[in-house]
XYZ file of C-alpha atoms in Angstrom:
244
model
C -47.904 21.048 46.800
C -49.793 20.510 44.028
C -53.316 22.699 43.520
C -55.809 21.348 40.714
C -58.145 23.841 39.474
C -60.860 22.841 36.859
C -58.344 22.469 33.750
C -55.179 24.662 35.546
C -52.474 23.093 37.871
C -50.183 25.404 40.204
C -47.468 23.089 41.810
C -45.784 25.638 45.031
C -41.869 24.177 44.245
C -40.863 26.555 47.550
C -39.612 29.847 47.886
C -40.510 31.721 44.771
C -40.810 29.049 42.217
C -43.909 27.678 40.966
C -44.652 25.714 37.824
C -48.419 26.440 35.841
C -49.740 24.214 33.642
C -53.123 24.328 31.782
C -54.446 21.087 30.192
C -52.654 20.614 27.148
C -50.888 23.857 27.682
C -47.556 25.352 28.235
C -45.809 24.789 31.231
C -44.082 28.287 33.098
C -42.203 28.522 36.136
C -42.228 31.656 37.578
C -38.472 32.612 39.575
C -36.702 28.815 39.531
C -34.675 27.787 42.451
C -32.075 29.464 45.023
C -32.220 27.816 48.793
C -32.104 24.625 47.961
C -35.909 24.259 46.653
C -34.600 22.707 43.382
C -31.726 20.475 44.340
C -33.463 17.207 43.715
C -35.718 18.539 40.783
C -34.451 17.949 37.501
C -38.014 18.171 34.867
C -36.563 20.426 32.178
C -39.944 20.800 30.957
C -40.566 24.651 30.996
C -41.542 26.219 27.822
C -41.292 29.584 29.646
C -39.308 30.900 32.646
C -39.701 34.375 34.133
C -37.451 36.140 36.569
C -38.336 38.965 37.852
C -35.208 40.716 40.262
C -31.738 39.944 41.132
C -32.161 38.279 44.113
C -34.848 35.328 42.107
C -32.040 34.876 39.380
C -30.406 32.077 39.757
C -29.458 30.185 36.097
C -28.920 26.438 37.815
C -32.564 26.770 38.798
C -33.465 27.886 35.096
C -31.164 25.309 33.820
C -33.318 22.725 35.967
C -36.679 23.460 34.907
C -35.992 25.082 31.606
C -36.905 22.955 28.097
C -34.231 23.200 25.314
C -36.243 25.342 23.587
C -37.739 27.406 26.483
C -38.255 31.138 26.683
C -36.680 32.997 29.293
C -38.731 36.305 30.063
C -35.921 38.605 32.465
C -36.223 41.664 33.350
C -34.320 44.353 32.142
C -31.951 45.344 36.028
C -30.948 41.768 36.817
C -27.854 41.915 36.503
C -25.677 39.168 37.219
C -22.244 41.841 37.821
C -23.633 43.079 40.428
C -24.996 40.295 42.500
C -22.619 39.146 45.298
C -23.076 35.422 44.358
C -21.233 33.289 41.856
C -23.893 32.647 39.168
C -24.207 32.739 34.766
C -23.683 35.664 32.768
C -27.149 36.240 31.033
C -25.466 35.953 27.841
C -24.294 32.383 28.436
C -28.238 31.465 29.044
C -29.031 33.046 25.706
C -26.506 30.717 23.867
C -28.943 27.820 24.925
C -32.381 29.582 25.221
C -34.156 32.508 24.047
C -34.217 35.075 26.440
C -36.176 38.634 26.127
C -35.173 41.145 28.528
C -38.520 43.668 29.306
C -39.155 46.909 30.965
C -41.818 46.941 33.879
C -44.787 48.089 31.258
C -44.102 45.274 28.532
C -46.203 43.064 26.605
C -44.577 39.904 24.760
C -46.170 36.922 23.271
C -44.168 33.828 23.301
C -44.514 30.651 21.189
C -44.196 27.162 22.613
C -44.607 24.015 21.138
C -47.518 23.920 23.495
C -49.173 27.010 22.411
C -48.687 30.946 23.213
C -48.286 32.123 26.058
C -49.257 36.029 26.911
C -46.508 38.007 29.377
C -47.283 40.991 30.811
C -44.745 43.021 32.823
C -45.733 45.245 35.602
C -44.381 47.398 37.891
C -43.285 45.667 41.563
C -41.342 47.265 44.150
C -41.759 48.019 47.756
C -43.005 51.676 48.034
C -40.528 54.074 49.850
C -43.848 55.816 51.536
C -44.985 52.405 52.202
C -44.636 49.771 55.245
C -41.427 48.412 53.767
C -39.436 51.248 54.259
C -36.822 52.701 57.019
C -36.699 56.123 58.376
C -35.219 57.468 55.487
C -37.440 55.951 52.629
C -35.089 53.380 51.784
C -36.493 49.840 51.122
C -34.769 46.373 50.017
C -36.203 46.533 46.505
C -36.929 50.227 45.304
C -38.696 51.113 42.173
C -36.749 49.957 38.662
C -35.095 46.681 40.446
C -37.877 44.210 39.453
C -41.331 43.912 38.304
C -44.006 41.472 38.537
C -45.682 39.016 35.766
C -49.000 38.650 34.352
C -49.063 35.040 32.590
C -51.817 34.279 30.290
C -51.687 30.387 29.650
C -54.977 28.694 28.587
C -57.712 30.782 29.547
C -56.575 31.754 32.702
C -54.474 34.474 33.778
C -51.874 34.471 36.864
C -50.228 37.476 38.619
C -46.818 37.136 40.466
C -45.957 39.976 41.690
C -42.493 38.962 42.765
C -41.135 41.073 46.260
C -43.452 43.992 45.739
C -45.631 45.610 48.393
C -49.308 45.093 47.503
C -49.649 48.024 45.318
C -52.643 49.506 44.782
C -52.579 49.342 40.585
C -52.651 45.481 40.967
C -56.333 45.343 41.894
C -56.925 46.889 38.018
C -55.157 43.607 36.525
C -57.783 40.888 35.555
C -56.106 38.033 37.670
C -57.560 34.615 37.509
C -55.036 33.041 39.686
C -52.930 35.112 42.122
C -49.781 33.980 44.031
C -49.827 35.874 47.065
C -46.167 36.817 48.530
C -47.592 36.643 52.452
C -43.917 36.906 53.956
C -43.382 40.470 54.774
C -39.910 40.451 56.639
C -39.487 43.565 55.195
C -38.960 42.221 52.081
C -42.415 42.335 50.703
C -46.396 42.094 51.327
C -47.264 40.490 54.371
C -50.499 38.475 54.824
C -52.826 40.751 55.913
C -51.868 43.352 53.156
C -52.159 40.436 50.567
C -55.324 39.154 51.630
C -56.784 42.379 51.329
C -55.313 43.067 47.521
C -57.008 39.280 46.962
C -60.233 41.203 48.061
C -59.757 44.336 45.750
C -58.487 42.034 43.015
C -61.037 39.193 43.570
C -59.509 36.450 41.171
C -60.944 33.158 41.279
C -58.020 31.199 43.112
C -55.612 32.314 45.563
C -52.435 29.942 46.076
C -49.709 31.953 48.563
C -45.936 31.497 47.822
C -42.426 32.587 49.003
C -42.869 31.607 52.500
C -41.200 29.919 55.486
C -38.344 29.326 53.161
C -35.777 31.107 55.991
C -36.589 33.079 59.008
C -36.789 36.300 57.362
C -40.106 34.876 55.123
C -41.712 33.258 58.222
C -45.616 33.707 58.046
C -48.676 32.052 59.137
C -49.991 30.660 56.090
C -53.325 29.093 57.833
C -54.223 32.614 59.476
C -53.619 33.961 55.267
C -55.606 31.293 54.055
C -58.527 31.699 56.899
C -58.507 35.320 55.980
C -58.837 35.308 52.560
C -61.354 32.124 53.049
C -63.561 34.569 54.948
C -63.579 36.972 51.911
C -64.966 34.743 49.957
C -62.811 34.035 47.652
C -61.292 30.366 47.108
C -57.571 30.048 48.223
C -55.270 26.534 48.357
C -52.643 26.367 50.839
C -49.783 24.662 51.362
C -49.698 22.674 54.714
C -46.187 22.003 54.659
C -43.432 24.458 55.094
C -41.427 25.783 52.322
C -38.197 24.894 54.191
C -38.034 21.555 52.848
């Protein structure tokens, strides 16, 4: 899916990857590949690449999206050691990129050929008090395992907050564009909680990711899109499933 917006285009690749592109800007991708969303996409035109946990890093995705000369923004606990899949040291990326690792409270400006881009870490995690969590507080991604991003490209700003609950500090970011995790599972946000950040946060586009992809992310993206619609506030969907 591809979601034009004035000068600003957000292109859903499935699961957690989408590429951003203002007019004459840089291009990001936020969380390339895993699943099978990338196999057949080869553009290797990213100037910048976040990741924002373990379980979104995945360096053949990077590899497919990223320019010779991208950034790579990662933050600081992925660590490839102790995921239980076969995948690149982050060292062996940072022989052919330049990557920055960052906290969840960072602020880095990256140069591209294109023009700079603004990053913003924040913190993302599914609260242990929160509607995420077992019996015993425990939760899939606790506090410290990833974080979200705040891109500013152009003059527009967009907010992924990677598998995070929808925590209450995100309605204080100035968002112009949020990608709305609506898939729950357990895992994150589901679509009622994220429509009603996209009300507290009122940005001027809402496009909702990380979907459908497997059962575990199923959610009804027309009921999201109907709810946030009736907040008044502009949302694009995706009428396809993820699963592709």
């Amino acid at each position: 899916m591809t979601v034009r917006y004035d000068d600003f285009t957000v292109e859903w690749l499935g699961y957690a990857t989408a590429r951003l592109e203002p007019e004459d800007g840089p291009v990001a991708y936020t969380d390339p590949g895993r699943y099978g969303v990338l196999d057949d996409y080869w553009a290797r035109d990213g100037d910048l690449v976040v990741v924002t946990h373990d379980h979104h890093y995945d360096p053949d995705g990077i590899r497919s999206v990223a320019r010779e000369d991208a950034t790579l923004v990662i933050y600081e606990a992925v660590d490839p050691a102790g995921i239980d899949r076969d995948v690149e040291s982050i060292e062996s990326l940072a022989d052919d990129y330049d990557v920055i690792r960052v906290d969840d409270e960072a602020r880095v400006d990256v140069a591209t050929p294109a023009g700079e881009v603004a990053v913003w870490s924040v913190a993302a995690h599914n609260d242990p008090d929160g509607p995420n969590a077992g019996p015993d507080g425990s939760v899939i991604h606790p506090p410290g395992f990833g974080c979200g991003f705040l891109l500013g490209l152009g003059d527009r700003t967009v907010f992924w907050p990677g598998d995070s609950d929808a925590l209450d500090g995100f309605a204080e970011l100035d968002v112009s564009i949020f990608l709305a995790n609506i898939a729950g599972g357990g895992l994150a946000s589901d679509r009622h909680a994220a429509a009603d950040l996209a009300e507290a946060m009122d940005p001027d586009l809402v496009v909702p990711i990380h979907y459908d992809t497997f059962e575990q992310l199923a959610a009804d993206g027309e009921a999201f899109a109907g709810d946030v619609a009736s907040r008044s506030i502009p949302v694009a969907l995706d009428a396809r499933s993820a699963n592709q």
